[in-house]
PDB file of C-alpha atoms in Angstrom:
ATOM      1  CA  MET A1217     149.204 117.806  35.965  1.00 42.00           C
ATOM      2  CA  HIS A1218     147.303 120.455  33.484  1.00 42.00           C
ATOM      3  CA  GLN A1219     146.334 118.138  29.879  1.00 42.00           C
ATOM      4  CA  GLU A1220     147.149 120.657  27.546  1.00 41.00           C
ATOM      5  CA  PRO A1221     145.166 119.923  23.520  1.00 42.00           C
ATOM      6  CA  PRO A1222     147.700 117.356  21.651  1.00 41.00           C
ATOM      7  CA  LEU A1223     149.133 118.833  18.459  1.00 40.00           C
ATOM      8  CA  PRO A1224     148.665 116.112  15.242  1.00 40.00           C
ATOM      9  CA  VAL A1225     148.967 112.727  16.080  1.00 40.00           C
ATOM     10  CA  PRO A1226     152.046 110.870  14.322  1.00 44.00           C
ATOM     11  CA  PRO A1227     151.543 107.622  13.658  1.00 46.00           C
ATOM     12  CA  ARG A1228     151.320 105.281  17.167  1.00 43.00           C
ATOM     13  CA  SER A1229     153.840 103.213  17.386  1.00 43.00           C
ATOM     14  CA  ARG A1230     156.239 105.251  16.301  1.00 45.00           C
ATOM     15  CA  VAL A1231     155.060 107.551  19.231  1.00 44.00           C
ATOM     16  CA  ARG A1232     154.970 105.001  21.788  1.00 47.00           C
ATOM     17  CA  GLY A1233     158.808 103.476  20.391  1.00 47.00           C
ATOM     18  CA  PHE A1234     159.833 106.623  21.715  1.00 45.00           C
ATOM     19  CA  ILE A1235     157.649 107.159  25.439  1.00 45.00           C
ATOM     20  CA  CYS A1236     158.421 103.596  25.858  1.00 44.00           C
ATOM     21  CA  ALA A1237     162.874 104.218  24.922  1.00 46.00           C
ATOM     22  CA  VAL A1238     161.725 107.664  27.592  1.00 46.00           C
ATOM     23  CA  ALA A1239     160.834 105.575  30.575  1.00 44.00           C
ATOM     24  CA  ALA A1240     162.982 103.358  30.089  1.00 41.00           C
ATOM     25  CA  ILE A1241     165.418 106.126  31.255  1.00 41.00           C
ATOM     26  CA  ALA A1242     164.056 106.609  34.517  1.00 41.00           C
ATOM     27  CA  LEU A1243     164.496 102.671  35.979  1.00 37.00           C
ATOM     28  CA  VAL A1244     168.055 102.750  34.556  1.00 36.00           C
ATOM     29  CA  THR A1245     169.596 103.788  38.408  1.00 35.00           C
ATOM     30  CA  LEU A1246     168.618 100.602  39.160  1.00 33.00           C
ATOM     31  CA  THR A1247     170.692  99.196  37.002  1.00 34.00           C
ATOM     32  CA  ALA A1248     174.456  98.486  35.732  1.00 34.00           C
ATOM     33  CA  ALA A1249     175.296 101.043  33.586  1.00 35.00           C
ATOM     34  CA  ALA A1250     176.257  99.540  30.415  1.00 36.00           C
ATOM     35  CA  SER A1251     178.452 101.212  27.369  1.00 39.00           C
ATOM     36  CA  PRO A1252     176.961 103.188  24.243  1.00 44.00           C
ATOM     37  CA  PRO A1253     176.351 101.026  21.613  1.00 42.00           C
ATOM     38  CA  ALA A1254     177.983 101.080  18.848  1.00 44.00           C
ATOM     39  CA  ALA A1255     177.717 103.935  16.319  1.00 40.00           C
ATOM     40  CA  ASP A1256     176.298 101.575  13.579  1.00 40.00           C
ATOM     41  CA  THR A1257     173.387 100.435  15.289  1.00 41.00           C
ATOM     42  CA  ARG A1258     171.834 103.438  15.294  1.00 41.00           C
ATOM     43  CA  THR A1259     169.430 103.962  11.799  1.00 42.00           C
ATOM     44  CA  ALA A1260     167.637 107.142  10.452  1.00 47.00           C
ATOM     45  CA  ALA A1261     164.505 104.702  10.744  1.00 42.00           C
ATOM     46  CA  ASP A1262     164.564 104.241  14.153  1.00 64.00           C
ATOM     47  CA  PRO A1263     164.771 107.393  16.457  1.00 74.00           C
ATOM     48  CA  ALA A1264     163.832 106.261  19.588  1.00 86.00           C
ATOM     49  CA  ALA A1265     167.663 104.105  19.130  1.00 91.00           C
ATOM     50  CA  VAL A1266     169.288 107.903  20.128  1.00 93.00           C
ATOM     51  CA  VAL A1267     166.676 108.231  23.262  1.00 93.00           C
ATOM     52  CA  ARG A1268     168.323 104.378  24.078  1.00 95.00           C
ATOM     53  CA  GLU A1269     171.868 105.397  23.694  1.00 96.00           C
ATOM     54  CA  TRP A1270     171.855 108.669  25.087  1.00 97.00           C
ATOM     55  CA  ASN A1271     170.362 106.845  28.134  1.00 96.00           C
ATOM     56  CA  ALA A1272     173.988 104.688  28.124  1.00 97.00           C
ATOM     57  CA  ILE A1273     176.283 107.724  27.549  1.00 97.00           C
ATOM     58  CA  ALA A1274     174.534 109.821  30.313  1.00 97.00           C
ATOM     59  CA  THR A1275     174.498 106.542  32.887  1.00 96.00           C
ATOM     60  CA  ASP A1276     178.317 105.868  31.833  1.00 97.00           C
ATOM     61  CA  THR A1277     179.237 109.721  32.769  1.00 97.00           C
ATOM     62  CA  ILE A1278     177.268 109.586  35.454  1.00 96.00           C
ATOM     63  CA  LYS A1279     178.655 106.387  36.692  1.00 95.00           C
ATOM     64  CA  THR A1280     182.581 107.314  35.215  1.00 96.00           C
ATOM     65  CA  SER A1281     182.133 111.093  37.417  1.00 95.00           C
ATOM     66  CA  LEU A1282     180.903 109.846  40.779  1.00 93.00           C
ATOM     67  CA  GLY A1283     183.248 106.654  41.319  1.00 91.00           C
ATOM     68  CA  PRO A1284     183.014 103.327  42.714  1.00 87.00           C
ATOM     69  CA  ARG A1285     181.074 104.594  46.039  1.00 82.00           C
ATOM     70  CA  PRO A1286     177.553 103.580  45.643  1.00 81.00           C
ATOM     71  CA  SER A1287     175.258 106.997  45.839  1.00 86.00           C
ATOM     72  CA  GLY A1288     172.149 108.588  45.588  1.00 88.00           C
ATOM     73  CA  GLN A1289     173.243 110.907  43.667  1.00 91.00           C
ATOM     74  CA  ALA A1290     172.832 109.396  40.583  1.00 93.00           C
ATOM     75  CA  ALA A1291     169.001 108.649  40.575  1.00 92.00           C
ATOM     76  CA  ILE A1292     169.109 112.593  40.449  1.00 94.00           C
ATOM     77  CA  TRP A1293     171.601 113.804  37.538  1.00 96.00           C
ATOM     78  CA  GLU A1294     169.332 110.688  35.507  1.00 96.00           C
ATOM     79  CA  GLY A1295     166.392 112.113  35.895  1.00 96.00           C
ATOM     80  CA  PHE A1296     167.518 115.609  35.185  1.00 97.00           C
ATOM     81  CA  VAL A1297     168.724 113.644  31.662  1.00 97.00           C
ATOM     82  CA  SER A1298     165.187 112.130  31.756  1.00 96.00           C
ATOM     83  CA  VAL A1299     162.652 115.082  32.316  1.00 97.00           C
ATOM     84  CA  ALA A1300     165.159 117.032  29.296  1.00 97.00           C
ATOM     85  CA  VAL A1301     164.630 114.369  26.939  1.00 97.00           C
ATOM     86  CA  TYR A1302     161.055 113.996  27.861  1.00 96.00           C
ATOM     87  CA  ASN A1303     160.478 116.925  27.058  1.00 97.00           C
ATOM     88  CA  ALA A1304     161.871 117.758  24.575  1.00 96.00           C
ATOM     89  CA  VAL A1305     160.795 114.026  22.015  1.00 95.00           C
ATOM     90  CA  VAL A1306     157.247 115.055  23.713  1.00 95.00           C
ATOM     91  CA  GLY A1307     157.168 118.672  23.025  1.00 96.00           C
ATOM     92  CA  ILE A1308     157.058 117.457  19.322  1.00 94.00           C
ATOM     93  CA  GLU A1309     155.303 114.671  19.020  1.00 91.00           C
ATOM     94  CA  GLY A1310     152.541 114.920  20.847  1.00 90.00           C
ATOM     95  CA  ARG A1311     150.175 113.387  23.037  1.00 88.00           C
ATOM     96  CA  TYR A1312     151.321 114.073  26.353  1.00 94.00           C
ATOM     97  CA  ALA A1313     151.543 116.732  28.931  1.00 95.00           C
ATOM     98  CA  LEU A1314     155.218 118.363  29.242  1.00 96.00           C
ATOM     99  CA  TYR A1315     156.657 118.856  32.543  1.00 96.00           C
ATOM    100  CA  LYS A1316     156.635 122.205  33.605  1.00 95.00           C
ATOM    101  CA  TRP A1317     157.238 123.816  29.963  1.00 96.00           C
ATOM    102  CA  ARG A1318     154.360 124.622  28.059  1.00 94.00           C
ATOM    103  CA  GLU A1319     157.112 125.156  24.673  1.00 94.00           C
ATOM    104  CA  ARG A1320     155.246 122.935  21.972  1.00 94.00           C
ATOM    105  CA  GLY A1321     158.432 122.778  19.580  1.00 94.00           C
ATOM    106  CA  PRO A1322     157.757 122.585  15.974  1.00 92.00           C
ATOM    107  CA  ALA A1323     155.584 119.340  14.038  1.00 85.00           C
ATOM    108  CA  LYS A1324     157.802 118.160  11.932  1.00 90.00           C
ATOM    109  CA  ALA A1325     161.408 118.570  13.603  1.00 94.00           C
ATOM    110  CA  SER A1326     163.397 115.239  14.967  1.00 95.00           C
ATOM    111  CA  SER A1327     162.341 114.203  17.528  1.00 94.00           C
ATOM    112  CA  ALA A1328     165.784 112.490  17.625  1.00 95.00           C
ATOM    113  CA  ALA A1329     167.962 115.470  16.901  1.00 96.00           C
ATOM    114  CA  ALA A1330     166.038 117.336  19.792  1.00 96.00           C
ATOM    115  CA  ALA A1331     166.324 114.573  22.496  1.00 96.00           C
ATOM    116  CA  ALA A1332     170.205 113.445  21.461  1.00 97.00           C
ATOM    117  CA  THR A1333     169.966 117.947  21.960  1.00 97.00           C
ATOM    118  CA  ALA A1334     168.869 118.051  25.690  1.00 98.00           C
ATOM    119  CA  ALA A1335     170.980 114.486  26.834  1.00 98.00           C
ATOM    120  CA  HIS A1336     174.174 116.133  25.923  1.00 98.00           C
ATOM    121  CA  ASP A1337     173.657 119.371  27.477  1.00 98.00           C
ATOM    122  CA  VAL A1338     172.314 118.948  31.102  1.00 98.00           C
ATOM    123  CA  LEU A1339     175.006 116.204  31.083  1.00 98.00           C
ATOM    124  CA  LEU A1340     177.449 118.289  29.862  1.00 98.00           C
ATOM    125  CA  THR A1341     176.100 121.833  32.202  1.00 97.00           C
ATOM    126  CA  TYR A1342     176.877 119.116  35.470  1.00 97.00           C
ATOM    127  CA  PHE A1343     180.316 116.725  34.104  1.00 97.00           C
ATOM    128  CA  PRO A1344     182.211 119.393  32.102  1.00 97.00           C
ATOM    129  CA  ALA A1345     185.044 117.295  32.481  1.00 97.00           C
ATOM    130  CA  PHE A1346     183.414 115.204  29.997  1.00 97.00           C
ATOM    131  CA  LYS A1347     183.277 117.950  27.349  1.00 98.00           C
ATOM    132  CA  VAL A1348     185.616 116.026  24.927  1.00 97.00           C
ATOM    133  CA  ARG A1349     183.549 112.685  25.060  1.00 97.00           C
ATOM    134  CA  LEU A1350     180.257 114.006  25.177  1.00 98.00           C
ATOM    135  CA  ASP A1351     180.831 115.757  22.173  1.00 98.00           C
ATOM    136  CA  THR A1352     182.484 113.440  20.228  1.00 97.00           C
ATOM    137  CA  ALA A1353     178.974 111.059  21.668  1.00 97.00           C
ATOM    138  CA  TYR A1354     176.372 114.218  19.941  1.00 97.00           C
ATOM    139  CA  ALA A1355     178.597 115.157  16.895  1.00 97.00           C
ATOM    140  CA  ASP A1356     177.881 110.665  16.332  1.00 95.00           C
ATOM    141  CA  SER A1357     174.259 111.272  16.945  1.00 95.00           C
ATOM    142  CA  LEU A1358     173.329 114.125  14.063  1.00 95.00           C
ATOM    143  CA  ALA A1359     175.488 112.679  11.299  1.00 94.00           C
ATOM    144  CA  ALA A1360     173.723 109.732  11.714  1.00 93.00           C
ATOM    145  CA  LEU A1361     170.455 111.822  11.270  1.00 93.00           C
ATOM    146  CA  PRO A1362     169.343 113.043   7.985  1.00 93.00           C
ATOM    147  CA  ALA A1363     170.592 116.899   6.885  1.00 94.00           C
ATOM    148  CA  GLY A1364     167.689 119.443   6.471  1.00 94.00           C
ATOM    149  CA  GLN A1365     165.674 121.807   8.238  1.00 94.00           C
ATOM    150  CA  ALA A1366     163.513 118.851  10.307  1.00 94.00           C
ATOM    151  CA  ARG A1367     167.167 118.315  11.965  1.00 95.00           C
ATOM    152  CA  ASP A1368     167.774 121.944  12.267  1.00 96.00           C
ATOM    153  CA  ARG A1369     164.583 122.569  14.263  1.00 96.00           C
ATOM    154  CA  GLY A1370     165.128 119.476  16.688  1.00 95.00           C
ATOM    155  CA  VAL A1371     167.961 120.569  17.505  1.00 97.00           C
ATOM    156  CA  ASP A1372     167.445 123.941  18.727  1.00 97.00           C
ATOM    157  CA  TYR A1373     164.474 122.791  20.439  1.00 97.00           C
ATOM    158  CA  GLY A1374     166.388 120.215  22.403  1.00 97.00           C
ATOM    159  CA  LYS A1375     168.641 123.011  23.627  1.00 98.00           C
ATOM    160  CA  ARG A1376     165.289 124.588  24.616  1.00 98.00           C
ATOM    161  CA  ALA A1377     163.918 121.316  26.641  1.00 98.00           C
ATOM    162  CA  ALA A1378     167.702 121.146  28.085  1.00 98.00           C
ATOM    163  CA  ALA A1379     168.005 125.004  29.274  1.00 98.00           C
ATOM    164  CA  ARG A1380     164.542 125.101  30.814  1.00 97.00           C
ATOM    165  CA  ILE A1381     165.879 121.552  32.789  1.00 97.00           C
ATOM    166  CA  ILE A1382     168.754 123.352  33.869  1.00 97.00           C
ATOM    167  CA  GLU A1383     166.738 127.008  34.950  1.00 97.00           C
ATOM    168  CA  LEU A1384     164.100 125.250  36.847  1.00 96.00           C
ATOM    169  CA  ARG A1385     166.988 123.587  38.912  1.00 96.00           C
ATOM    170  CA  GLU A1386     168.760 126.395  39.954  1.00 95.00           C
ATOM    171  CA  GLY A1387     168.591 126.728  43.579  1.00 93.00           C
ATOM    172  CA  ASP A1388     167.266 123.315  44.726  1.00 93.00           C
ATOM    173  CA  GLY A1389     169.556 122.666  47.404  1.00 92.00           C
ATOM    174  CA  ARG A1390     171.980 120.336  46.039  1.00 92.00           C
ATOM    175  CA  PHE A1391     175.405 120.336  47.246  1.00 91.00           C
ATOM    176  CA  ALA A1392     174.379 122.240  50.478  1.00 91.00           C
ATOM    177  CA  ASP A1393     175.927 121.907  53.946  1.00 89.00           C
ATOM    178  CA  VAL A1394     173.779 119.335  55.761  1.00 87.00           C
ATOM    179  CA  PRO A1395     175.715 117.805  58.687  1.00 86.00           C
ATOM    180  CA  PHE A1396     175.336 114.075  60.070  1.00 84.00           C
ATOM    181  CA  THR A1397     175.112 114.160  64.150  1.00 85.00           C
ATOM    182  CA  ALA A1398     172.751 111.992  65.402  1.00 85.00           C
ATOM    183  CA  ALA A1399     174.667 110.366  68.209  1.00 88.00           C
ATOM    184  CA  PRO A1400     175.232 106.909  68.166  1.00 85.00           C
ATOM    185  CA  ALA A1401     172.399 104.468  69.005  1.00 85.00           C
ATOM    186  CA  PRO A1402     170.765 101.230  68.980  1.00 83.00           C
ATOM    187  CA  GLY A1403     168.995 101.192  65.531  1.00 80.00           C
ATOM    188  CA  VAL A1404     171.262 104.870  64.325  1.00 86.00           C
ATOM    189  CA  TRP A1405     173.401 105.057  61.453  1.00 85.00           C
ATOM    190  CA  ARG A1406     177.155 105.074  62.193  1.00 85.00           C
ATOM    191  CA  PRO A1407     179.978 104.749  59.756  1.00 85.00           C
ATOM    192  CA  THR A1408     181.491 100.944  59.002  1.00 83.00           C
ATOM    193  CA  PRO A1409     183.770  99.175  58.799  1.00 87.00           C
ATOM    194  CA  PRO A1410     186.828  98.800  57.581  1.00 87.00           C
ATOM    195  CA  ALA A1411     187.073 101.996  56.272  1.00 85.00           C
ATOM    196  CA  PHE A1412     184.630 103.406  58.760  1.00 85.00           C
ATOM    197  CA  GLN A1413     183.271 106.389  55.787  1.00 83.00           C
ATOM    198  CA  PRO A1414     181.525 109.003  56.980  1.00 82.00           C
ATOM    199  CA  PHE A1415     177.892 109.428  55.448  1.00 82.00           C
ATOM    200  CA  ILE A1416     178.326 110.927  51.937  1.00 85.00           C
ATOM    201  CA  ASP A1417     175.517 113.051  50.187  1.00 89.00           C
ATOM    202  CA  THR A1418     173.668 113.780  53.361  1.00 87.00           C
ATOM    203  CA  TRP A1419     171.497 117.142  51.038  1.00 89.00           C
ATOM    204  CA  LEU A1420     169.789 114.531  49.210  1.00 89.00           C
ATOM    205  CA  ALA A1421     167.285 114.411  52.364  1.00 86.00           C
ATOM    206  CA  ARG A1422     167.062 118.507  51.747  1.00 88.00           C
ATOM    207  CA  LEU A1423     166.574 118.200  47.598  1.00 92.00           C
ATOM    208  CA  ARG A1424     163.419 119.761  46.379  1.00 93.00           C
ATOM    209  CA  PRO A1425     161.848 116.548  44.411  1.00 92.00           C
ATOM    210  CA  LEU A1426     161.385 116.856  40.600  1.00 92.00           C
ATOM    211  CA  LEU A1427     157.234 115.814  41.019  1.00 90.00           C
ATOM    212  CA  LEU A1428     157.106 115.279  45.318  1.00 90.00           C
ATOM    213  CA  ALA A1429     155.744 117.852  46.887  1.00 87.00           C
ATOM    214  CA  SER A1430     158.544 117.552  49.820  1.00 85.00           C
ATOM    215  CA  PRO A1431     161.151 114.155  50.146  1.00 83.00           C
ATOM    216  CA  GLN A1432     158.912 113.870  52.941  1.00 84.00           C
ATOM    217  CA  GLN A1433     156.136 113.268  51.879  1.00 88.00           C
ATOM    218  CA  PHE A1434     155.542 109.676  51.378  1.00 89.00           C
ATOM    219  CA  ARG A1435     157.819 108.966  53.487  1.00 85.00           C
ATOM    220  CA  PRO A1436     156.682 105.240  55.520  1.00 89.00           C
ATOM    221  CA  ASP A1437     157.018 105.733  59.567  1.00 87.00           C
ATOM    222  CA  GLY A1438     160.259 104.894  61.065  1.00 83.00           C
ATOM    223  CA  PRO A1439     161.083 101.387  62.716  1.00 84.00           C
ATOM    224  CA  PRO A1440     159.364  99.842  66.079  1.00 87.00           C
ATOM    225  CA  ALA A1441     160.829 101.394  68.941  1.00 85.00           C
ATOM    226  CA  LEU A1442     163.465  98.935  70.291  1.00 84.00           C
ATOM    227  CA  SER A1443     161.825  98.057  73.623  1.00 87.00           C
ATOM    228  CA  SER A1444     158.719  97.284  72.460  1.00 91.00           C
ATOM    229  CA  SER A1445     157.360  93.691  71.700  1.00 93.00           C
ATOM    230  CA  ARG A1446     157.132  93.776  67.630  1.00 89.00           C
TER     231      ARG A1446
END
């Protein structure tokens, strides 16, 4: 990825806290969903807490929307939120290359406001049924930050960061009709008891990845043939 010239570098500890928090979002799809933390755990002095909070909000929103049946969709939606928040934070804090974007944010903008806005807008776009819940959490996030030009600039940049990801993901193959037509045979997936439910989310195999050139780029070979000595 092309590395653009860095912006003025803020205190290393603050940047590290932001980036670690954003990176942690990518791991959340491997963990159980967590409830959003109480509002009184946020402080303006710890903006990385806003990233962690919206990580939890995203996980809770996605899990509730998808329901109890395991779905690979969770990783997709988490990824969209994560990369929007990443751009919103890094575009202001600097030091790292943006994801498929060249628009840096104002140096004195609030990264916390940008992160909350980016996460909120992406989630609201894909999960509009949760508007009341998301809007309430967003208002709480902004209320915990000092009002002023820095917060306003962060909000504006966060909106642009979210809009960029939403634009990039248009026509990416989501929900395409990809029937599973493989005939039953040893080693071929088939509905299992007790419900014998059909294969879900077959379109994930055709979805345009965020970073890979194609879903098959690093796919391993299949298992040994059933008739082989191995």
